Coordinates of C-alpha atoms and ligand atoms in Angstrom, one line a residue:
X1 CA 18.3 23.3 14.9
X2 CA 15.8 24.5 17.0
X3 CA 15.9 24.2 21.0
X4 CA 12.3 21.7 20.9
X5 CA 14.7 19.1 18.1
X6 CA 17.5 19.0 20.9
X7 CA 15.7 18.6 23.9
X8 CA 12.4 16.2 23.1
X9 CA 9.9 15.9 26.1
X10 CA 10.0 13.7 28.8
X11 CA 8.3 10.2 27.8
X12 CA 5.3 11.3 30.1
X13 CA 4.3 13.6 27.4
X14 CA 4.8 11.6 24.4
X15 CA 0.8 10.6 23.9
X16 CA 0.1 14.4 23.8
X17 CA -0.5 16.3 20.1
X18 CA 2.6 17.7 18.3
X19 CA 3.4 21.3 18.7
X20 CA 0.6 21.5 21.3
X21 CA 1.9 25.0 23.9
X22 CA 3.7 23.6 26.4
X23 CA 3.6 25.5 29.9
X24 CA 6.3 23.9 32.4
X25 CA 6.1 25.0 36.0
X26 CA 8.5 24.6 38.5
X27 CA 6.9 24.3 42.3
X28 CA 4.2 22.7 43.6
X29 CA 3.8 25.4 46.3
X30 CA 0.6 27.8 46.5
X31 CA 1.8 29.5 43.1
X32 CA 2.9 26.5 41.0
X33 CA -0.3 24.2 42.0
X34 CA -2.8 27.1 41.7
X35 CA -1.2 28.1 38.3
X36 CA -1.2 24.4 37.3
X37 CA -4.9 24.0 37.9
X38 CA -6.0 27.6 36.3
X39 CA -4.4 25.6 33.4
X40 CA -6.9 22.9 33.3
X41 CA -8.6 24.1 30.7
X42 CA -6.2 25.5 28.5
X43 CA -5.2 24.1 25.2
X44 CA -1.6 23.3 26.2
X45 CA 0.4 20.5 27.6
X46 CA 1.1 21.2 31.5
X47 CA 4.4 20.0 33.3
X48 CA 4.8 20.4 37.0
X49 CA 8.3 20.0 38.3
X50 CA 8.7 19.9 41.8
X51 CA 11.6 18.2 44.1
X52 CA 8.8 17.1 46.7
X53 CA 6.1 15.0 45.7
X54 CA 3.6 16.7 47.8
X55 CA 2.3 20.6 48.0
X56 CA 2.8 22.1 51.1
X57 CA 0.6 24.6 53.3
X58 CA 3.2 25.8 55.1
X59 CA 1.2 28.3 57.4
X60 CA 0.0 24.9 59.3
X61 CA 3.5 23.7 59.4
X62 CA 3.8 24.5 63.3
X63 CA 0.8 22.6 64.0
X64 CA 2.7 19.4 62.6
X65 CA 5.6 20.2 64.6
X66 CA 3.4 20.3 68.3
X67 CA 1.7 17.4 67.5
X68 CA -1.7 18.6 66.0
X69 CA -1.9 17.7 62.7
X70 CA 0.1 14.8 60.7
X71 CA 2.4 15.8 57.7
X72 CA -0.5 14.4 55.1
X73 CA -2.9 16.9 56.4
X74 CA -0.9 19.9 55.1
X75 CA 1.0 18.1 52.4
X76 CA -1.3 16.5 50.1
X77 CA 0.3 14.5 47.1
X78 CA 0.5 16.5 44.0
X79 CA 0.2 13.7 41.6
X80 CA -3.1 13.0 43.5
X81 CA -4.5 16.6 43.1
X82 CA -3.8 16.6 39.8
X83 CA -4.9 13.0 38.6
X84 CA -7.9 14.4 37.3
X85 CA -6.6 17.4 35.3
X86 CA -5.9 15.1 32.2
X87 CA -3.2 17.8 30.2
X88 CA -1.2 17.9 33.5
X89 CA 1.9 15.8 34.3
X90 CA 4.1 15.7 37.4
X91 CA 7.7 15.2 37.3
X92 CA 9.5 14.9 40.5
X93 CA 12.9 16.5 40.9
X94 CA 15.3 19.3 41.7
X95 CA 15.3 21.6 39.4
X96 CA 19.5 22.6 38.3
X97 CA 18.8 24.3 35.3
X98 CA 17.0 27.0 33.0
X99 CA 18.3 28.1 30.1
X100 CA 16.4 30.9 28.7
X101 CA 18.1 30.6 25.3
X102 CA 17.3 27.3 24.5
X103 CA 13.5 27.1 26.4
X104 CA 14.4 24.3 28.8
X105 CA 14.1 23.5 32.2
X106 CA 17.0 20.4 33.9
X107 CA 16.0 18.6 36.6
X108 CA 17.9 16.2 39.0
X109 CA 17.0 12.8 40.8
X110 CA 18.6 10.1 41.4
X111 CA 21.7 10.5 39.2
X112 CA 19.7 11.5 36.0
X113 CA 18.7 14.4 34.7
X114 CA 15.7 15.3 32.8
X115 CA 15.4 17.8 30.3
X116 CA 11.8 19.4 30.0
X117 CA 11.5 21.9 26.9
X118 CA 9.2 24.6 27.4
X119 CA 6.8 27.4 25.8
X120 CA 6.1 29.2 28.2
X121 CA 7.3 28.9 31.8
X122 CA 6.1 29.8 35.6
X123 CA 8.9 29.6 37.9
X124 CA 7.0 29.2 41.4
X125 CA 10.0 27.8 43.5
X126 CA 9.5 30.2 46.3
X127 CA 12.1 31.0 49.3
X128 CA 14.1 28.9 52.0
X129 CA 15.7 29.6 55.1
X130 CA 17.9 32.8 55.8
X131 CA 20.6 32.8 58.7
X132 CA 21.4 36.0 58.1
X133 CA 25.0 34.7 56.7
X134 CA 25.3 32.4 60.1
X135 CA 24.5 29.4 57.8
X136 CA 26.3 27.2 60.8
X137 CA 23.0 28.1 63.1
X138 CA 21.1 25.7 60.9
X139 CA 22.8 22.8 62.5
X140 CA 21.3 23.9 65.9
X141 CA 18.2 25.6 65.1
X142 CA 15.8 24.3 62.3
X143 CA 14.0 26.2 60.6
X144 CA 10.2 26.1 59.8
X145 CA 10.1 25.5 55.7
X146 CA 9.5 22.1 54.9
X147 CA 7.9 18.7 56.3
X148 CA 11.1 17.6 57.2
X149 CA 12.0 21.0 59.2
X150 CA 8.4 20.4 61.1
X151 CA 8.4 16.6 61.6
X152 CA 12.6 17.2 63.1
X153 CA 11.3 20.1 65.4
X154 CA 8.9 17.8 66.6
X155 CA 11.2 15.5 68.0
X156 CA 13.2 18.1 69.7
X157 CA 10.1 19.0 71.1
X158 CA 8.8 16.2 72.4
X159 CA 12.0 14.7 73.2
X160 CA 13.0 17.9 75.0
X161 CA 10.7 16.8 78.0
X162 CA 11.7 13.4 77.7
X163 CA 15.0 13.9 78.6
X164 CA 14.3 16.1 81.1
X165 CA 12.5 13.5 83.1
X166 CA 15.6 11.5 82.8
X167 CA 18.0 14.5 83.7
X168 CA 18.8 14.8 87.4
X169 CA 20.7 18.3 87.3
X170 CA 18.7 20.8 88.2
X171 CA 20.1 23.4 85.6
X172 CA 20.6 20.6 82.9
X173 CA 16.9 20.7 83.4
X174 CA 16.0 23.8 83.5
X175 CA 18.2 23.9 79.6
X176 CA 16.2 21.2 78.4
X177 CA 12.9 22.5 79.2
X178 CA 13.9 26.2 77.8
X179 CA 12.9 26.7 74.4
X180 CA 14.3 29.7 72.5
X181 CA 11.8 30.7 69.1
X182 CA 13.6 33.6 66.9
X183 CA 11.5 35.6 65.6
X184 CA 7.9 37.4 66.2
X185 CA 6.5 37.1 63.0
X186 CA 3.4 35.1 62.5
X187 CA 5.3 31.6 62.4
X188 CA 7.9 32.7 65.5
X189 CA 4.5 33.7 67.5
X190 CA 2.2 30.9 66.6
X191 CA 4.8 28.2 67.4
X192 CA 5.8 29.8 70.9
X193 CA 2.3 30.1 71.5
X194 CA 1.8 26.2 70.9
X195 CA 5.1 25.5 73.0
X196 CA 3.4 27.1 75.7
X197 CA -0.1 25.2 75.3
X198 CA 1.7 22.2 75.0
X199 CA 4.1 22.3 78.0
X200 CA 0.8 24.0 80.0
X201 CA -2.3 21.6 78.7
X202 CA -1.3 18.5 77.1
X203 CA 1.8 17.4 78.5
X204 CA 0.9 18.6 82.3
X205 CA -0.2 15.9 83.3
X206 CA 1.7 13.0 81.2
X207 CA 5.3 13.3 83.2
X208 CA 6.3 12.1 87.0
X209 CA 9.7 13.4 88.0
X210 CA 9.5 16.9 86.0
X211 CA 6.9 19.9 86.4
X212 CA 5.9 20.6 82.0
X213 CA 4.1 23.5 83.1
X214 CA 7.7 25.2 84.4
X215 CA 8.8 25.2 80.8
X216 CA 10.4 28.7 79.7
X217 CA 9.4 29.1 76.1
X218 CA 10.9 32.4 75.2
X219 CA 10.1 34.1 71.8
X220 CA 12.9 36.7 70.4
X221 CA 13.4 39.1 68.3
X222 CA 15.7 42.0 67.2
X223 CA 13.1 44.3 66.5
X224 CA 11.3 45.9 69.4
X225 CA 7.8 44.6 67.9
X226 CA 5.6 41.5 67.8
X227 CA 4.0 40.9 64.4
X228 CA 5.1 44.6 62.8
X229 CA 2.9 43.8 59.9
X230 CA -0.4 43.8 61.9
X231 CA 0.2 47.6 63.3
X232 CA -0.1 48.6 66.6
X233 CA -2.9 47.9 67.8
X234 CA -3.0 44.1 67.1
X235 CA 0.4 43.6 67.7
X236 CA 0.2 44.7 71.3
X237 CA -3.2 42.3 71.7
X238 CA -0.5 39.4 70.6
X239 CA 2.0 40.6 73.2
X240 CA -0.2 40.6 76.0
X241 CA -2.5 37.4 75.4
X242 CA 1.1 35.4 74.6
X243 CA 2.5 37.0 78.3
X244 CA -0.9 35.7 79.6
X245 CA -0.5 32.2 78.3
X246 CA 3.5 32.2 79.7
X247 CA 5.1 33.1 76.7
X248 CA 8.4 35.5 77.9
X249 CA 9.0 38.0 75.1
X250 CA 12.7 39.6 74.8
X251 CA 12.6 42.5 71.8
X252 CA 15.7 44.1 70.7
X253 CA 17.4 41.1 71.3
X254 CA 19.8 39.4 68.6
X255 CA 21.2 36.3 68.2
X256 CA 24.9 36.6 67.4
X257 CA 25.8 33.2 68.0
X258 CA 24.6 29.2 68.5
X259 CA 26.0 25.4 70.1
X260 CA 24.7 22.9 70.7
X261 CA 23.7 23.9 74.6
X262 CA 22.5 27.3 73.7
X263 CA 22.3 30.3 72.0
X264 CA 24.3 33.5 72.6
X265 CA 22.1 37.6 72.8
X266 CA 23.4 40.5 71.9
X267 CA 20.7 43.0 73.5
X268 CA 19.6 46.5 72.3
X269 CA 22.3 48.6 74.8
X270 CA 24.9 46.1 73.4
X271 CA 25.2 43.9 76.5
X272 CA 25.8 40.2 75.7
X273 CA 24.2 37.5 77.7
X274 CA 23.5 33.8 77.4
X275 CA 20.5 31.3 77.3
X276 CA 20.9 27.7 77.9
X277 CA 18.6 25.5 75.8
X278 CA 18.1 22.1 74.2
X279 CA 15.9 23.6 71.3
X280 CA 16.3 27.3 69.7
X281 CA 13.7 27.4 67.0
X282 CA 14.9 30.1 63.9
X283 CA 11.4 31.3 62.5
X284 CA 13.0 34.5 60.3
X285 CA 14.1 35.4 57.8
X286 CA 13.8 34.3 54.3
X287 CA 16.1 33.7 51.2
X288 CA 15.2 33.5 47.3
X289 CA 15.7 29.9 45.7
X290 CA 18.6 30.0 43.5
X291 CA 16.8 29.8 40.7
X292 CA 16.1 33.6 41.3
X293 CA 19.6 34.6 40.3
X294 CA 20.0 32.2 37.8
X295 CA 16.8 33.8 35.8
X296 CA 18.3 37.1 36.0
X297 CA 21.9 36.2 35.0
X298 CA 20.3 35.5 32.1
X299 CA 17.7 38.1 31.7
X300 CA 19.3 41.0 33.0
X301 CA 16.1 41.5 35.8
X302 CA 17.5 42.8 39.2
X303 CA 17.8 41.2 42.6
X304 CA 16.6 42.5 45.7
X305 CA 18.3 41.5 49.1
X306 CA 17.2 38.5 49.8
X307 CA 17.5 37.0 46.0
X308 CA 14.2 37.8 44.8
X309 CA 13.4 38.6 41.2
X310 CA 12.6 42.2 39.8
X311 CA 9.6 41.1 36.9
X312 CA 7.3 43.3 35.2
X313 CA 4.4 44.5 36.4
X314 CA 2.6 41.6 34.0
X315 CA 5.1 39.0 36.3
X316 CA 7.2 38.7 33.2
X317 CA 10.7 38.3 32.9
X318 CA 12.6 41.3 31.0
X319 CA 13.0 40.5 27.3
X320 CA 10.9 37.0 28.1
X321 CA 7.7 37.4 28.0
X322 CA 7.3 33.3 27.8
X323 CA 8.4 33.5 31.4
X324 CA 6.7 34.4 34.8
X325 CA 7.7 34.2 38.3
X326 CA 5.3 34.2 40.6
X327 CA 4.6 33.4 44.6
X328 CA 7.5 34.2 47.2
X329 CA 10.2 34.5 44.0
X330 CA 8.9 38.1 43.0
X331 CA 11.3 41.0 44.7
X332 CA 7.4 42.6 46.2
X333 CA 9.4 46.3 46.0
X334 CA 8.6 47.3 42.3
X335 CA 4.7 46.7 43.2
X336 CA 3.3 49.5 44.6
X337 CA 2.6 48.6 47.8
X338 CA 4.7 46.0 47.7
X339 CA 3.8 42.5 48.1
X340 CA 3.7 40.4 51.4
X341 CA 5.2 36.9 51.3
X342 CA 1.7 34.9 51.7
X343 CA -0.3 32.8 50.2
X344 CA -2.7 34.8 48.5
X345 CA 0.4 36.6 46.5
X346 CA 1.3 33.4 45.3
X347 CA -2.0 31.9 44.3
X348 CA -3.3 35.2 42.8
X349 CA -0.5 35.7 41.0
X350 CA 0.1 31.6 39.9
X351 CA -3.4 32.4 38.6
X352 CA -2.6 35.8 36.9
X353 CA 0.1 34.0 35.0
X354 CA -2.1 30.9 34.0
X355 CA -4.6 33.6 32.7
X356 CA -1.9 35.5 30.7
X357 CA -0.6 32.1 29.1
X358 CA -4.8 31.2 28.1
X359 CA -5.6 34.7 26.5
X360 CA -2.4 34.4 24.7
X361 CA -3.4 30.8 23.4
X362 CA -6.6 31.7 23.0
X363 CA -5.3 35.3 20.7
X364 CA -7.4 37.5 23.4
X365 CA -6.4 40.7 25.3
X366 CA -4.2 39.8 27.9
X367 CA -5.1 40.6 31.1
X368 CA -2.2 42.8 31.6
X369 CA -0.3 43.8 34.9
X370 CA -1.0 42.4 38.3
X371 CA -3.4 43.8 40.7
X372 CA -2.6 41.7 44.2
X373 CA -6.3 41.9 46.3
X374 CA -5.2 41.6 49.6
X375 CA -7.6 39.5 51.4
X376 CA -5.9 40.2 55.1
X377 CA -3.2 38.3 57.3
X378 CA -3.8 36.4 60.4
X379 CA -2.0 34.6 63.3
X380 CA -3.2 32.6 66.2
X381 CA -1.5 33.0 69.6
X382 CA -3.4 30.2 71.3
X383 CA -6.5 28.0 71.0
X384 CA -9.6 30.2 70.8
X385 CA -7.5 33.2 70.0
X386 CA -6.2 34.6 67.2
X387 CA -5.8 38.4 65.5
X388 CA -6.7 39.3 61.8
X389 CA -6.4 42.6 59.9
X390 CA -8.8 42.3 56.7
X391 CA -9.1 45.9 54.7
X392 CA -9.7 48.3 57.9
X393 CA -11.2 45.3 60.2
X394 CA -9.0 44.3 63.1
X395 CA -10.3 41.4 64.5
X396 CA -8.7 39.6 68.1
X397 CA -9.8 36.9 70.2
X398 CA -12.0 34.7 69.6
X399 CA -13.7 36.3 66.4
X400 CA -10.2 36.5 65.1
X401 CA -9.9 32.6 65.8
X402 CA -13.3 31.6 63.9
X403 CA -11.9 33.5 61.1
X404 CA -8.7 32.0 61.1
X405 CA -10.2 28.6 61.3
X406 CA -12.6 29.3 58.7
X407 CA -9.8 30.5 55.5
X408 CA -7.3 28.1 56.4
X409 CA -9.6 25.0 56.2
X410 CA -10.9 26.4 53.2
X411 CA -7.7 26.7 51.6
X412 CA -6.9 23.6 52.9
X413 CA -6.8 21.1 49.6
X414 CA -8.9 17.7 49.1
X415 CA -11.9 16.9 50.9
X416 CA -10.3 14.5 53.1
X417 CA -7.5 16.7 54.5
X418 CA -10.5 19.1 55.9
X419 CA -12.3 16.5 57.3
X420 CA -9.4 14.9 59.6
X421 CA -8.3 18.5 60.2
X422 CA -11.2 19.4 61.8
X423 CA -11.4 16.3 63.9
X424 CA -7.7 16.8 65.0
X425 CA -8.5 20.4 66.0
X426 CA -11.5 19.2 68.0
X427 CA -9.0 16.7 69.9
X428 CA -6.3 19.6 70.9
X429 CA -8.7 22.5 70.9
X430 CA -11.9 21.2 72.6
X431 CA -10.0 18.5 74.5
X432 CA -6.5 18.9 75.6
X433 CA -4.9 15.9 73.6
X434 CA -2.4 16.0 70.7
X435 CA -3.6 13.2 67.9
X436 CA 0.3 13.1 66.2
X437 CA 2.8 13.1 68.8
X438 CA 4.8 10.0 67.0
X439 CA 8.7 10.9 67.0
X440 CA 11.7 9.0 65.2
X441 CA 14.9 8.7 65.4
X442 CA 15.1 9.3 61.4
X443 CA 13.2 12.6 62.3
X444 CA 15.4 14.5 64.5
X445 CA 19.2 12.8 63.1
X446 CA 18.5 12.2 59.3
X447 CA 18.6 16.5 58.2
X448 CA 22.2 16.8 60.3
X449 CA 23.4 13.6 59.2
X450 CA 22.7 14.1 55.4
X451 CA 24.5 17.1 55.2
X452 CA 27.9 15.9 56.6
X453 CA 27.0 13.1 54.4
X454 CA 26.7 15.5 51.6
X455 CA 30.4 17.5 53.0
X456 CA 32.6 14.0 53.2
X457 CA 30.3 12.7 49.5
X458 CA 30.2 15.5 47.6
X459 CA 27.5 14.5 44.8
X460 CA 29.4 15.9 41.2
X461 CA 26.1 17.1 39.4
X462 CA 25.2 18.7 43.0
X463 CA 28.9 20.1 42.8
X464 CA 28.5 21.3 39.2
X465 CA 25.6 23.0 40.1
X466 CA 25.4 26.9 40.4
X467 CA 26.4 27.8 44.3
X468 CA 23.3 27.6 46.8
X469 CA 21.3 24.6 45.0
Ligands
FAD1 C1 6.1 28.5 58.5 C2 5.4 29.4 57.6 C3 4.2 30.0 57.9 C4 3.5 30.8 57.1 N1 2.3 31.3 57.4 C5 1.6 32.0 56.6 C6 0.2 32.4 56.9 O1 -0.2 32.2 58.0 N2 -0.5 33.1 55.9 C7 0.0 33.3 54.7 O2 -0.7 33.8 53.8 N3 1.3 32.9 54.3 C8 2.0 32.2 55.2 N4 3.3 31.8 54.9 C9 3.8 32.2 53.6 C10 3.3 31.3 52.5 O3 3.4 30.0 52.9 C11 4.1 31.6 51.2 O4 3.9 32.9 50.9 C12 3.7 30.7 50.1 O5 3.9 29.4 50.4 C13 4.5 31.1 48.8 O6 4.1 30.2 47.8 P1 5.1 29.9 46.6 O7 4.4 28.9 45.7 O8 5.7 31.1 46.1 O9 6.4 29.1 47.3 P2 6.4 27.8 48.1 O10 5.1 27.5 48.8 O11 7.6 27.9 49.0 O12 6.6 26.7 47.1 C14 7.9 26.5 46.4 C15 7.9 25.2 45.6 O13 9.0 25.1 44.8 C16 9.7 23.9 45.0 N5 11.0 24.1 44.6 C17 11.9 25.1 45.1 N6 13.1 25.0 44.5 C18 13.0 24.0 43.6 C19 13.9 23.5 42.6 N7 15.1 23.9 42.5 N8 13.4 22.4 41.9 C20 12.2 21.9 42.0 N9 11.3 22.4 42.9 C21 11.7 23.5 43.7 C22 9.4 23.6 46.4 O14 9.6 22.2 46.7 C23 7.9 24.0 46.5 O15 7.1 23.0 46.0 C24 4.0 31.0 55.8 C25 5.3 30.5 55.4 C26 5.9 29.7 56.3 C27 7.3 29.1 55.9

């Protein structure tokens, strides 16, 4: 019997022609919605499958967790950007399963699973959080991946300073207003950099018994570099504008352990030392979703280190060519040069993959292996400055900044989103206000308590499920 008899399609799909191509995707990141909507055209039936219902920019996650923006700005609902795209349907849920053998795709919510058959497949479910095998530091320090990771840090922030004003020991409040970000990357330097224009512009004023402006917010890393990817040259501009604006910088420095007052340093000449602090912040490192090993269990493709997949230079699984990975999930060493974990890698090559999938429906030349066009990286350190290397331009300072404002509202989706963006940067940037500085309980508790939850609860399926998920 063939694999389509077993496994029919979800009820959402049953209006839709028999034996119509059916692409599923998994992800509604960069690479799974930009896949999805170079699909709009396409003579094919198009599931999404996604275990948030919203897509995420995640390089504006930081802004969420200062206060900037809100989590709608940067996390628009899927089901809303794809409304319009009549051959595309949104499932919401985790998904557990692929079985290359038998073309289908499992997903999880609530107790129930949902088997999705497939044609062809884009598997765009990207990375999460490495603690380089301390997977206890996550209790302490949250990481920078999701709403919830961004909307928690928020409260810590925030509620960092209000408990200082309460605190009457000196040293307990010099802990509480010391703020430890690991990692100088572009997420580790732009979210120190808006510690420090918090603690120095907004909150200054806004606080009677403690000074905000004394804040330490100290950015860490093991490597004796800020942003290595940028070269040199911008990446000492970054050091020195972040010392200007009262970020402390400690290179060579590695974390080697965490509690809940502080974290411990192991520093380059092997000294140990240790920093007091209400909030460490864990901005690197990255690992594969599990769905990375489970594609090459069954395919034979390679792992790299961190769990990402080895495809073809057309983004196809070995021996599948009815499967691509694209986005974050590819292992970036077998391109030549490899591929940087951004954006643009996952929507160019979400797109490559939707193109494949249309020539192939369509009985034209494929377009054949994928050719990334890198279109430059960027960070800002503070408002008004920023630095960008695009092709051989190195831009810094404020040119840098217009730039950076320029892509990311551009890239930002739906009308809407841009429009309240731009108004909420004109509140923190022009003025010195923060338009989202709401905090919950739920926000900073709910992440711990779930997973002891999940330790005393265990959830069978979650159980049964390959180790990771
Ligand atoms: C804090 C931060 C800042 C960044 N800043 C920049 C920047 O300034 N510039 C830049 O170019 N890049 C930046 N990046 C990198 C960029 O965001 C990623 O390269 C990009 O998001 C990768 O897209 P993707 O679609 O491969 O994966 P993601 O965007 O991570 O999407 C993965 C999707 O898969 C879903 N998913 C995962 N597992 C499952 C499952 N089992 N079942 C169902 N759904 C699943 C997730 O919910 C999500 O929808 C940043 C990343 C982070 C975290």
């Amino acid at each position: 019997m063939s694999p389509r008899a077993n496994h029919p399609t979800p009820t959402g799909q049953t209006g839709h022609a028999l034996n119509r191509h059916r692409v599923v995707i998994i992800g509604s990141g960069f690479g799974g919605l930009f896949a999805a909507r170079a699909l709009a055209r396409a003579d094919a039936d198009v599931v999404l499958i996604a275990r948030t219902t919203h897509h995420l920019f995640q390089p504006l996650l930081y802004q969420v967790a200062t206060g900037i923006l809100s989590e709608g700005e940067v996390a628009p609902s899927t089901r809303e950007v794809l409304a319009g795209q009549a051959n595309a349907t949104v499932l919401l849920g985790e998904v557990r399963r692929i079985d290359l053998a038998a073309r289908t795709v499992t997903s999880h919510l609530d107790g129930h699973d949902t088997v999705t058959a497939y044609d062809s497949l884009i598997v765009a479910a990207g990375t999460g959080q490495s603690y380089f095998g301390n997977d206890h530091f996550a209790e302490f320090a949250p990481g920078m991946k999701s709403i919830d990771d961004a909307l928690e840090l928020r409260g810590r922030i925030f509620g960092a300073f209000e408990r200082a004003e309460l605190a009457t020991d000196p040293a307990e409040i010099r802990r509480l207003l010391t703020f430890v970000v690991v990692g100088a990357g572009p997420t580790g330097v732009e979210m120190a950099g808006q510690i420090a224009e918090l603690s120095r512009r907004t909150l200054r004023h806004d606080f009677r018994r403690i000074d905000p402006t004394a804040a330490r917010v100290i950015l860490l890393d093991a490597v004796e570099e800020v942003l290595p990817t940028f070269g040199d040259q911008l990446g000492t501009k970054a050091r020195r504008r972040l010392e200007r604006i009262g970020v402390e910088l400690q290179l060579g420095a590695t974390v080697v352990g965490m509690d809940a007052r502080g974290v411990e340093i192991r520093d380059g000449d092997g000294t140990r030392r240790r920093i007091e602090t209400a909030c460490p912040i864990w901005a690197a490192g990255v690992s594969a979703s599990p769905l990375g090993r489970m594609l090459a269990e069954q395919s034979g493709a390679e792992l790299d280190r961190a769990g990402r997949v080895a495809v073809g230079q057309d983004l196809t699984l070995p021996g599948h060519p009815e499967v691509f990975v694209v986005g974050d999930l590819i292992a970036s060493a077998v391109y030549d040069p490899p591929l940087p974990g951004v954006a643009q890698v996952a929507i160019q090559s979400g797109r490559h993959a939707a193109r494949t999938i249309r020539a192939r429906l369509a009985a034209q030349v494929e377009p054949g292996p994928f050719r990334y066009r890198d279109k430059g990286s960027m960070a800002t350190i503070s408002r008004f400055s920023a630095v960008a290397s695009v092709g051989p331009v190195r831009l810094s300072g404020v040119f840098g900044w217009v730039l950076w404002l320029g892509v990311h509202l551009v890239y930002l989706i739906g009308f809407k989103n841009r429009v309240t963006t731009l108004l909420h940067w004109m509140v923190s940037f022009l003025g010195r206000g923060r338009a989202e500085r709401t905090v919950t309980d739920q926000q900073v508790r709910a992440r711990n308590v779930l997973r002891h939850h999940h330790h005393d609860h265990p959830d069978p399926l979650r159980a049964a499920a390959p180790p990771g998920l």
